[in-house]
């Protein structure tokens, strides 16, 4: 009977790990969308810019990437680790 109880608990364990995967994936997608939105806004201003405006757009692009990209990558790695742990709990 204990084998039946442990088999019954495994899907619940896998289901409890599902939010650990979904949360970081959602954060990654939101950060990715924000990065793309900000970069698209900066690039849209590029054709009407003079030399100083172009330089400020390049600096703005660098600031956006340096600020937000590490957090997006961190969220992706966190989701990847949670996914691997979810797979391990399903296999057991």
PDB file of N, CA, C and O in Angstrom, residues 9-82:
ATOM      1  N   UNK A   9       1.558  10.373  -4.594  1.00  0.00           N
ATOM      2  CA  UNK A   9       2.169  11.639  -4.193  1.00  0.00           C
ATOM      3  C   UNK A   9       3.046  12.235  -5.281  1.00  0.00           C
ATOM      4  O   UNK A   9       3.253  13.428  -5.306  1.00  0.00           O
ATOM      5  N   UNK A  10       3.593  11.423  -6.156  1.00  0.00           N
ATOM      6  CA  UNK A  10       4.501  11.936  -7.178  1.00  0.00           C
ATOM      7  C   UNK A  10       3.868  12.975  -8.098  1.00  0.00           C
ATOM      8  O   UNK A  10       4.479  14.002  -8.333  1.00  0.00           O
ATOM      9  N   UNK A  11       2.677  12.755  -8.644  1.00  0.00           N
ATOM     10  CA  UNK A  11       2.116  13.807  -9.490  1.00  0.00           C
ATOM     11  C   UNK A  11       1.892  15.108  -8.730  1.00  0.00           C
ATOM     12  O   UNK A  11       2.060  16.187  -9.273  1.00  0.00           O
ATOM     13  N   UNK A  12       1.542  15.011  -7.475  1.00  0.00           N
ATOM     14  CA  UNK A  12       1.390  16.236  -6.694  1.00  0.00           C
ATOM     15  C   UNK A  12       2.726  16.947  -6.548  1.00  0.00           C
ATOM     16  O   UNK A  12       2.797  18.161  -6.591  1.00  0.00           O
ATOM     17  N   UNK A  13       3.795  16.183  -6.367  1.00  0.00           N
ATOM     18  CA  UNK A  13       5.121  16.790  -6.285  1.00  0.00           C
ATOM     19  C   UNK A  13       5.499  17.475  -7.582  1.00  0.00           C
ATOM     20  O   UNK A  13       6.076  18.550  -7.593  1.00  0.00           O
ATOM     21  N   UNK A  14       5.130  16.839  -8.685  1.00  0.00           N
ATOM     22  CA  UNK A  14       5.409  17.446  -9.985  1.00  0.00           C
ATOM     23  C   UNK A  14       4.558  18.689 -10.185  1.00  0.00           C
ATOM     24  O   UNK A  14       5.016  19.685 -10.743  1.00  0.00           O
ATOM     25  N   UNK A  15       3.322  18.648  -9.723  1.00  0.00           N
ATOM     26  CA  UNK A  15       2.445  19.811  -9.870  1.00  0.00           C
ATOM     27  C   UNK A  15       2.871  20.976  -8.984  1.00  0.00           C
ATOM     28  O   UNK A  15       2.667  22.128  -9.341  1.00  0.00           O
ATOM     29  N   UNK A  16       3.475  20.676  -7.859  1.00  0.00           N
ATOM     30  CA  UNK A  16       3.948  21.773  -7.010  1.00  0.00           C
ATOM     31  C   UNK A  16       5.177  22.451  -7.606  1.00  0.00           C
ATOM     32  O   UNK A  16       5.438  23.610  -7.323  1.00  0.00           O
ATOM     33  N   UNK A  17       5.918  21.721  -8.439  1.00  0.00           N
ATOM     34  CA  UNK A  17       7.087  22.314  -9.092  1.00  0.00           C
ATOM     35  C   UNK A  17       6.718  23.099 -10.343  1.00  0.00           C
ATOM     36  O   UNK A  17       7.526  23.869 -10.852  1.00  0.00           O
ATOM     37  N   UNK A  18       5.503  22.911 -10.841  1.00  0.00           N
ATOM     38  CA  UNK A  18       5.092  23.609 -12.058  1.00  0.00           C
ATOM     39  C   UNK A  18       5.116  25.132 -11.917  1.00  0.00           C
ATOM     40  O   UNK A  18       5.613  25.815 -12.809  1.00  0.00           O
ATOM     41  N   UNK A  19       4.633  25.720 -10.815  1.00  0.00           N
ATOM     42  CA  UNK A  19       4.761  27.177 -10.677  1.00  0.00           C
ATOM     43  C   UNK A  19       6.209  27.655 -10.620  1.00  0.00           C
ATOM     44  O   UNK A  19       6.510  28.776 -11.025  1.00  0.00           O
ATOM     45  N   UNK A  20       7.099  26.786 -10.163  1.00  0.00           N
ATOM     46  CA  UNK A  20       8.515  27.152 -10.135  1.00  0.00           C
ATOM     47  C   UNK A  20       9.070  27.271 -11.543  1.00  0.00           C
ATOM     48  O   UNK A  20      10.059  27.966 -11.761  1.00  0.00           O
ATOM     49  N   UNK A  21       8.438  26.626 -12.507  1.00  0.00           N
ATOM     50  CA  UNK A  21       8.854  26.738 -13.902  1.00  0.00           C
ATOM     51  C   UNK A  21       8.140  27.908 -14.575  1.00  0.00           C
ATOM     52  O   UNK A  21       8.745  28.695 -15.298  1.00  0.00           O
ATOM     53  N   UNK A  22       6.844  28.020 -14.309  1.00  0.00           N
ATOM     54  CA  UNK A  22       6.023  29.026 -14.992  1.00  0.00           C
ATOM     55  C   UNK A  22       6.413  30.448 -14.573  1.00  0.00           C
ATOM     56  O   UNK A  22       6.470  31.347 -15.415  1.00  0.00           O
ATOM     57  N   UNK A  23       6.700  30.663 -13.307  1.00  0.00           N
ATOM     58  CA  UNK A  23       7.055  31.997 -12.817  1.00  0.00           C
ATOM     59  C   UNK A  23       8.276  32.585 -13.514  1.00  0.00           C
ATOM     60  O   UNK A  23       8.210  33.684 -14.077  1.00  0.00           O
ATOM     61  N   UNK A  24       9.404  31.875 -13.503  1.00  0.00           N
ATOM     62  CA  UNK A  24      10.580  32.409 -14.199  1.00  0.00           C
ATOM     63  C   UNK A  24      10.390  32.528 -15.713  1.00  0.00           C
ATOM     64  O   UNK A  24      10.916  33.448 -16.334  1.00  0.00           O
ATOM     65  N   UNK A  25       9.629  31.609 -16.311  1.00  0.00           N
ATOM     66  CA  UNK A  25       9.367  31.730 -17.750  1.00  0.00           C
ATOM     67  C   UNK A  25       8.537  32.965 -18.057  1.00  0.00           C
ATOM     68  O   UNK A  25       8.780  33.656 -19.042  1.00  0.00           O
ATOM     69  N   UNK A  26       7.573  33.254 -17.200  1.00  0.00           N
ATOM     70  CA  UNK A  26       6.772  34.461 -17.376  1.00  0.00           C
ATOM     71  C   UNK A  26       7.643  35.707 -17.202  1.00  0.00           C
ATOM     72  O   UNK A  26       7.534  36.652 -17.987  1.00  0.00           O
ATOM     73  N   UNK A  27       8.498  35.683 -16.196  1.00  0.00           N
ATOM     74  CA  UNK A  27       9.397  36.824 -15.984  1.00  0.00           C
ATOM     75  C   UNK A  27      10.335  37.012 -17.176  1.00  0.00           C
ATOM     76  O   UNK A  27      10.578  38.145 -17.609  1.00  0.00           O
ATOM     77  N   UNK A  28      10.831  35.914 -17.717  1.00  0.00           N
ATOM     78  CA  UNK A  28      11.714  35.999 -18.884  1.00  0.00           C
ATOM     79  C   UNK A  28      10.986  36.572 -20.083  1.00  0.00           C
ATOM     80  O   UNK A  28      11.520  37.430 -20.794  1.00  0.00           O
ATOM     81  N   UNK A  29       9.754  36.128 -20.302  1.00  0.00           N
ATOM     82  CA  UNK A  29       9.022  36.634 -21.460  1.00  0.00           C
ATOM     83  C   UNK A  29       8.652  38.106 -21.290  1.00  0.00           C
ATOM     84  O   UNK A  29       8.708  38.875 -22.255  1.00  0.00           O
ATOM     85  N   UNK A  30       8.305  38.511 -20.077  1.00  0.00           N
ATOM     86  CA  UNK A  30       7.992  39.926 -19.840  1.00  0.00           C
ATOM     87  C   UNK A  30       9.239  40.789 -20.019  1.00  0.00           C
ATOM     88  O   UNK A  30       9.183  41.856 -20.651  1.00  0.00           O
ATOM     89  N   UNK A  31      10.356  40.349 -19.469  1.00  0.00           N
ATOM     90  CA  UNK A  31      11.595  41.102 -19.645  1.00  0.00           C
ATOM     91  C   UNK A  31      12.029  41.146 -21.104  1.00  0.00           C
ATOM     92  O   UNK A  31      12.498  42.181 -21.589  1.00  0.00           O
ATOM     93  N   UNK A  32      11.863  40.041 -21.816  1.00  0.00           N
ATOM     94  CA  UNK A  32      12.197  40.027 -23.235  1.00  0.00           C
ATOM     95  C   UNK A  32      11.316  40.990 -24.024  1.00  0.00           C
ATOM     96  O   UNK A  32      11.801  41.713 -24.904  1.00  0.00           O
ATOM     97  N   UNK A  33      10.026  40.999 -23.702  1.00  0.00           N
ATOM     98  CA  UNK A  33       9.115  41.923 -24.385  1.00  0.00           C
ATOM     99  C   UNK A  33       9.460  43.374 -24.054  1.00  0.00           C
ATOM    100  O   UNK A  33       9.402  44.250 -24.927  1.00  0.00           O
ATOM    101  N   UNK A  34       9.826  43.633 -22.801  1.00  0.00           N
ATOM    102  CA  UNK A  34      10.208  44.991 -22.408  1.00  0.00           C
ATOM    103  C   UNK A  34      11.481  45.435 -23.127  1.00  0.00           C
ATOM    104  O   UNK A  34      11.567  46.570 -23.619  1.00  0.00           O
ATOM    105  N   UNK A  35      12.453  44.541 -23.212  1.00  0.00           N
ATOM    106  CA  UNK A  35      13.692  44.867 -23.922  1.00  0.00           C
ATOM    107  C   UNK A  35      13.401  45.185 -25.386  1.00  0.00           C
ATOM    108  O   UNK A  35      13.878  46.190 -25.925  1.00  0.00           O
ATOM    109  N   UNK A  36      12.610  44.334 -26.019  1.00  0.00           N
ATOM    110  CA  UNK A  36      12.285  44.569 -27.429  1.00  0.00           C
ATOM    111  C   UNK A  36      11.501  45.863 -27.615  1.00  0.00           C
ATOM    112  O   UNK A  36      11.731  46.605 -28.576  1.00  0.00           O
ATOM    113  N   UNK A  37      10.584  46.150 -26.715  1.00  0.00           N
ATOM    114  CA  UNK A  37       9.794  47.382 -26.802  1.00  0.00           C
ATOM    115  C   UNK A  37      10.694  48.617 -26.678  1.00  0.00           C
ATOM    116  O   UNK A  37      10.568  49.567 -27.457  1.00  0.00           O
ATOM    117  N   UNK A  38      11.584  48.598 -25.702  1.00  0.00           N
ATOM    118  CA  UNK A  38      12.475  49.740 -25.508  1.00  0.00           C
ATOM    119  C   UNK A  38      13.442  49.904 -26.669  1.00  0.00           C
ATOM    120  O   UNK A  38      13.688  51.028 -27.130  1.00  0.00           O
ATOM    121  N   UNK A  39      13.981  48.796 -27.160  1.00  0.00           N
ATOM    122  CA  UNK A  39      14.900  48.882 -28.294  1.00  0.00           C
ATOM    123  C   UNK A  39      14.181  49.345 -29.559  1.00  0.00           C
ATOM    124  O   UNK A  39      14.732  50.131 -30.338  1.00  0.00           O
ATOM    125  N   UNK A  40      12.949  48.868 -29.764  1.00  0.00           N
ATOM    126  CA  UNK A  40      12.185  49.307 -30.937  1.00  0.00           C
ATOM    127  C   UNK A  40      11.880  50.801 -30.855  1.00  0.00           C
ATOM    128  O   UNK A  40      11.926  51.515 -31.861  1.00  0.00           O
ATOM    129  N   UNK A  41      11.581  51.279 -29.643  1.00  0.00           N
ATOM    130  CA  UNK A  41      11.348  52.716 -29.473  1.00  0.00           C
ATOM    131  C   UNK A  41      12.585  53.536 -29.757  1.00  0.00           C
ATOM    132  O   UNK A  41      12.506  54.617 -30.368  1.00  0.00           O
ATOM    133  N   UNK A  42      13.729  53.032 -29.341  1.00  0.00           N
ATOM    134  CA  UNK A  42      14.976  53.749 -29.612  1.00  0.00           C
ATOM    135  C   UNK A  42      15.327  53.725 -31.097  1.00  0.00           C
ATOM    136  O   UNK A  42      15.750  54.740 -31.663  1.00  0.00           O
ATOM    137  N   UNK A  43      15.145  52.585 -31.736  1.00  0.00           N
ATOM    138  CA  UNK A  43      15.467  52.473 -33.160  1.00  0.00           C
ATOM    139  C   UNK A  43      14.505  53.311 -33.999  1.00  0.00           C
ATOM    140  O   UNK A  43      14.893  53.851 -35.037  1.00  0.00           O
ATOM    141  N   UNK A  44      13.262  53.455 -33.560  1.00  0.00           N
ATOM    142  CA  UNK A  44      12.296  54.269 -34.300  1.00  0.00           C
ATOM    143  C   UNK A  44      12.717  55.735 -34.333  1.00  0.00           C
ATOM    144  O   UNK A  44      12.382  56.467 -35.262  1.00  0.00           O
ATOM    145  N   UNK A  45      13.456  56.179 -33.332  1.00  0.00           N
ATOM    146  CA  UNK A  45      13.933  57.564 -33.292  1.00  0.00           C
ATOM    147  C   UNK A  45      15.210  57.779 -34.105  1.00  0.00           C
ATOM    148  O   UNK A  45      15.622  58.913 -34.344  1.00  0.00           O
ATOM    149  N   UNK A  46      15.832  56.703 -34.524  1.00  0.00           N
ATOM    150  CA  UNK A  46      17.125  56.788 -35.190  1.00  0.00           C
ATOM    151  C   UNK A  46      17.105  57.552 -36.517  1.00  0.00           C
ATOM    152  O   UNK A  46      17.997  58.376 -36.743  1.00  0.00           O
ATOM    153  N   UNK A  47      16.131  57.351 -37.412  1.00  0.00           N
ATOM    154  CA  UNK A  47      16.195  58.062 -38.710  1.00  0.00           C
ATOM    155  C   UNK A  47      16.112  59.585 -38.592  1.00  0.00           C
ATOM    156  O   UNK A  47      16.656  60.299 -39.432  1.00  0.00           O
ATOM    157  N   UNK A  48      15.464  60.101 -37.571  1.00  0.00           N
ATOM    158  CA  UNK A  48      15.298  61.546 -37.419  1.00  0.00           C
ATOM    159  C   UNK A  48      16.373  62.181 -36.545  1.00  0.00           C
ATOM    160  O   UNK A  48      16.260  63.349 -36.176  1.00  0.00           O
ATOM    161  N   UNK A  49      17.404  61.433 -36.198  1.00  0.00           N
ATOM    162  CA  UNK A  49      18.411  61.923 -35.258  1.00  0.00           C
ATOM    163  C   UNK A  49      19.624  62.486 -35.985  1.00  0.00           C
ATOM    164  O   UNK A  49      20.006  62.033 -37.057  1.00  0.00           O
ATOM    165  N   UNK A  50      20.234  63.447 -35.324  1.00  0.00           N
ATOM    166  CA  UNK A  50      21.524  63.940 -35.803  1.00  0.00           C
ATOM    167  C   UNK A  50      22.619  63.099 -35.153  1.00  0.00           C
ATOM    168  O   UNK A  50      22.347  62.062 -34.562  1.00  0.00           O
ATOM    169  N   UNK A  51      23.852  63.537 -35.249  1.00  0.00           N
ATOM    170  CA  UNK A  51      24.963  62.757 -34.723  1.00  0.00           C
ATOM    171  C   UNK A  51      24.873  62.579 -33.209  1.00  0.00           C
ATOM    172  O   UNK A  51      25.062  61.476 -32.693  1.00  0.00           O
ATOM    173  N   UNK A  52      24.560  63.638 -32.489  1.00  0.00           N
ATOM    174  CA  UNK A  52      24.452  63.545 -31.031  1.00  0.00           C
ATOM    175  C   UNK A  52      23.255  62.682 -30.628  1.00  0.00           C
ATOM    176  O   UNK A  52      23.329  61.909 -29.667  1.00  0.00           O
ATOM    177  N   UNK A  53      22.165  62.792 -31.368  1.00  0.00           N
ATOM    178  CA  UNK A  53      20.993  61.945 -31.102  1.00  0.00           C
ATOM    179  C   UNK A  53      21.297  60.480 -31.334  1.00  0.00           C
ATOM    180  O   UNK A  53      20.855  59.610 -30.581  1.00  0.00           O
ATOM    181  N   UNK A  54      22.046  60.185 -32.393  1.00  0.00           N
ATOM    182  CA  UNK A  54      22.440  58.807 -32.674  1.00  0.00           C
ATOM    183  C   UNK A  54      23.320  58.258 -31.569  1.00  0.00           C
ATOM    184  O   UNK A  54      23.162  57.115 -31.142  1.00  0.00           O
ATOM    185  N   UNK A  55      24.219  59.081 -31.080  1.00  0.00           N
ATOM    186  CA  UNK A  55      25.080  58.664 -29.977  1.00  0.00           C
ATOM    187  C   UNK A  55      24.264  58.392 -28.715  1.00  0.00           C
ATOM    188  O   UNK A  55      24.489  57.402 -28.023  1.00  0.00           O
ATOM    189  N   UNK A  56      23.290  59.250 -28.431  1.00  0.00           N
ATOM    190  CA  UNK A  56      22.459  59.030 -27.245  1.00  0.00           C
ATOM    191  C   UNK A  56      21.591  57.784 -27.398  1.00  0.00           C
ATOM    192  O   UNK A  56      21.321  57.083 -26.424  1.00  0.00           O
ATOM    193  N   UNK A  57      21.169  57.477 -28.619  1.00  0.00           N
ATOM    194  CA  UNK A  57      20.404  56.245 -28.861  1.00  0.00           C
ATOM    195  C   UNK A  57      21.283  55.021 -28.638  1.00  0.00           C
ATOM    196  O   UNK A  57      20.851  54.024 -28.042  1.00  0.00           O
ATOM    197  N   UNK A  58      22.524  55.088 -29.083  1.00  0.00           N
ATOM    198  CA  UNK A  58      23.455  53.982 -28.840  1.00  0.00           C
ATOM    199  C   UNK A  58      23.706  53.783 -27.344  1.00  0.00           C
ATOM    200  O   UNK A  58      23.755  52.657 -26.863  1.00  0.00           O
ATOM    201  N   UNK A  59      23.854  54.879 -26.624  1.00  0.00           N
ATOM    202  CA  UNK A  59      24.053  54.788 -25.173  1.00  0.00           C
ATOM    203  C   UNK A  59      22.796  54.230 -24.506  1.00  0.00           C
ATOM    204  O   UNK A  59      22.870  53.382 -23.617  1.00  0.00           O
ATOM    205  N   UNK A  60      21.631  54.679 -24.952  1.00  0.00           N
ATOM    206  CA  UNK A  60      20.373  54.173 -24.401  1.00  0.00           C
ATOM    207  C   UNK A  60      20.190  52.692 -24.663  1.00  0.00           C
ATOM    208  O   UNK A  60      19.732  51.947 -23.786  1.00  0.00           O
ATOM    209  N   UNK A  61      20.562  52.256 -25.860  1.00  0.00           N
ATOM    210  CA  UNK A  61      20.484  50.837 -26.183  1.00  0.00           C
ATOM    211  C   UNK A  61      21.410  50.021 -25.285  1.00  0.00           C
ATOM    212  O   UNK A  61      21.035  48.969 -24.775  1.00  0.00           O
ATOM    213  N   UNK A  62      22.600  50.521 -25.074  1.00  0.00           N
ATOM    214  CA  UNK A  62      23.547  49.836 -24.195  1.00  0.00           C
ATOM    215  C   UNK A  62      23.027  49.770 -22.770  1.00  0.00           C
ATOM    216  O   UNK A  62      23.128  48.727 -22.109  1.00  0.00           O
ATOM    217  N   UNK A  63      22.445  50.861 -22.297  1.00  0.00           N
ATOM    218  CA  UNK A  63      21.904  50.880 -20.933  1.00  0.00           C
ATOM    219  C   UNK A  63      20.764  49.880 -20.788  1.00  0.00           C
ATOM    220  O   UNK A  63      20.684  49.147 -19.792  1.00  0.00           O
ATOM    221  N   UNK A  64      19.887  49.827 -21.777  1.00  0.00           N
ATOM    222  CA  UNK A  64      18.768  48.879 -21.720  1.00  0.00           C
ATOM    223  C   UNK A  64      19.288  47.447 -21.679  1.00  0.00           C
ATOM    224  O   UNK A  64      18.852  46.636 -20.854  1.00  0.00           O
ATOM    225  N   UNK A  65      20.235  47.132 -22.545  1.00  0.00           N
ATOM    226  CA  UNK A  65      20.753  45.765 -22.594  1.00  0.00           C
ATOM    227  C   UNK A  65      21.538  45.398 -21.344  1.00  0.00           C
ATOM    228  O   UNK A  65      21.377  44.304 -20.806  1.00  0.00           O
ATOM    229  N   UNK A  66      22.377  46.305 -20.883  1.00  0.00           N
ATOM    230  CA  UNK A  66      23.197  46.012 -19.696  1.00  0.00           C
ATOM    231  C   UNK A  66      22.320  45.903 -18.443  1.00  0.00           C
ATOM    232  O   UNK A  66      22.605  45.103 -17.553  1.00  0.00           O
ATOM    233  N   UNK A  67      21.250  46.653 -18.393  1.00  0.00           N
ATOM    234  CA  UNK A  67      20.399  46.643 -17.213  1.00  0.00           C
ATOM    235  C   UNK A  67      19.447  45.456 -17.187  1.00  0.00           C
ATOM    236  O   UNK A  67      19.315  44.776 -16.162  1.00  0.00           O
ATOM    237  N   UNK A  68      18.784  45.174 -18.284  1.00  0.00           N
ATOM    238  CA  UNK A  68      17.711  44.185 -18.267  1.00  0.00           C
ATOM    239  C   UNK A  68      18.111  42.788 -18.720  1.00  0.00           C
ATOM    240  O   UNK A  68      17.517  41.803 -18.275  1.00  0.00           O
ATOM    241  N   UNK A  69      19.082  42.676 -19.600  1.00  0.00           N
ATOM    242  CA  UNK A  69      19.442  41.364 -20.129  1.00  0.00           C
ATOM    243  C   UNK A  69      19.948  40.387 -19.060  1.00  0.00           C
ATOM    244  O   UNK A  69      19.564  39.212 -19.093  1.00  0.00           O
ATOM    245  N   UNK A  70      20.751  40.807 -18.087  1.00  0.00           N
ATOM    246  CA  UNK A  70      21.166  39.841 -17.053  1.00  0.00           C
ATOM    247  C   UNK A  70      19.992  39.275 -16.258  1.00  0.00           C
ATOM    248  O   UNK A  70      19.986  38.092 -15.917  1.00  0.00           O
ATOM    249  N   UNK A  71      18.979  40.091 -15.999  1.00  0.00           N
ATOM    250  CA  UNK A  71      17.820  39.602 -15.265  1.00  0.00           C
ATOM    251  C   UNK A  71      17.014  38.616 -16.105  1.00  0.00           C
ATOM    252  O   UNK A  71      16.491  37.624 -15.582  1.00  0.00           O
ATOM    253  N   UNK A  72      16.914  38.860 -17.396  1.00  0.00           N
ATOM    254  CA  UNK A  72      16.216  37.924 -18.279  1.00  0.00           C
ATOM    255  C   UNK A  72      16.971  36.593 -18.350  1.00  0.00           C
ATOM    256  O   UNK A  72      16.359  35.520 -18.287  1.00  0.00           O
ATOM    257  N   UNK A  73      18.279  36.660 -18.451  1.00  0.00           N
ATOM    258  CA  UNK A  73      19.075  35.435 -18.488  1.00  0.00           C
ATOM    259  C   UNK A  73      19.014  34.685 -17.168  1.00  0.00           C
ATOM    260  O   UNK A  73      18.945  33.452 -17.143  1.00  0.00           O
ATOM    261  N   UNK A  74      19.014  35.405 -16.059  1.00  0.00           N
ATOM    262  CA  UNK A  74      18.898  34.781 -14.754  1.00  0.00           C
ATOM    263  C   UNK A  74      17.556  34.087 -14.603  1.00  0.00           C
ATOM    264  O   UNK A  74      17.478  32.952 -14.106  1.00  0.00           O
ATOM    265  N   UNK A  75      16.487  34.718 -15.048  1.00  0.00           N
ATOM    266  CA  UNK A  75      15.162  34.099 -14.977  1.00  0.00           C
ATOM    267  C   UNK A  75      15.092  32.861 -15.865  1.00  0.00           C
ATOM    268  O   UNK A  75      14.489  31.854 -15.496  1.00  0.00           O
ATOM    269  N   UNK A  76      15.718  32.941 -17.028  1.00  0.00           N
ATOM    270  CA  UNK A  76      15.730  31.784 -17.919  1.00  0.00           C
ATOM    271  C   UNK A  76      16.481  30.619 -17.293  1.00  0.00           C
ATOM    272  O   UNK A  76      16.036  29.473 -17.351  1.00  0.00           O
ATOM    273  N   UNK A  77      17.630  30.894 -16.692  1.00  0.00           N
ATOM    274  CA  UNK A  77      18.397  29.829 -16.026  1.00  0.00           C
ATOM    275  C   UNK A  77      17.626  29.243 -14.854  1.00  0.00           C
ATOM    276  O   UNK A  77      17.668  28.041 -14.616  1.00  0.00           O
ATOM    277  N   UNK A  78      16.913  30.079 -14.124  1.00  0.00           N
ATOM    278  CA  UNK A  78      16.103  29.599 -13.010  1.00  0.00           C
ATOM    279  C   UNK A  78      14.986  28.689 -13.521  1.00  0.00           C
ATOM    280  O   UNK A  78      14.697  27.653 -12.928  1.00  0.00           O
ATOM    281  N   UNK A  79      14.354  29.063 -14.618  1.00  0.00           N
ATOM    282  CA  UNK A  79      13.313  28.226 -15.205  1.00  0.00           C
ATOM    283  C   UNK A  79      13.895  26.915 -15.723  1.00  0.00           C
ATOM    284  O   UNK A  79      13.272  25.858 -15.588  1.00  0.00           O
ATOM    285  N   UNK A  80      15.087  26.979 -16.276  1.00  0.00           N
ATOM    286  CA  UNK A  80      15.735  25.778 -16.781  1.00  0.00           C
ATOM    287  C   UNK A  80      16.050  24.810 -15.639  1.00  0.00           C
ATOM    288  O   UNK A  80      15.834  23.602 -15.758  1.00  0.00           O
ATOM    289  N   UNK A  81      16.539  25.330 -14.513  1.00  0.00           N
ATOM    290  CA  UNK A  81      16.818  24.477 -13.355  1.00  0.00           C
ATOM    291  C   UNK A  81      15.540  23.888 -12.782  1.00  0.00           C
ATOM    292  O   UNK A  81      15.504  22.719 -12.397  1.00  0.00           O
ATOM    293  N   UNK A  82      14.474  24.689 -12.724  1.00  0.00           N
ATOM    294  CA  UNK A  82      13.195  24.183 -12.213  1.00  0.00           C
ATOM    295  C   UNK A  82      12.624  23.122 -13.153  1.00  0.00           C
ATOM    296  O   UNK A  82      12.033  22.138 -12.698  1.00  0.00           O
TER     297      UNK A  82
END
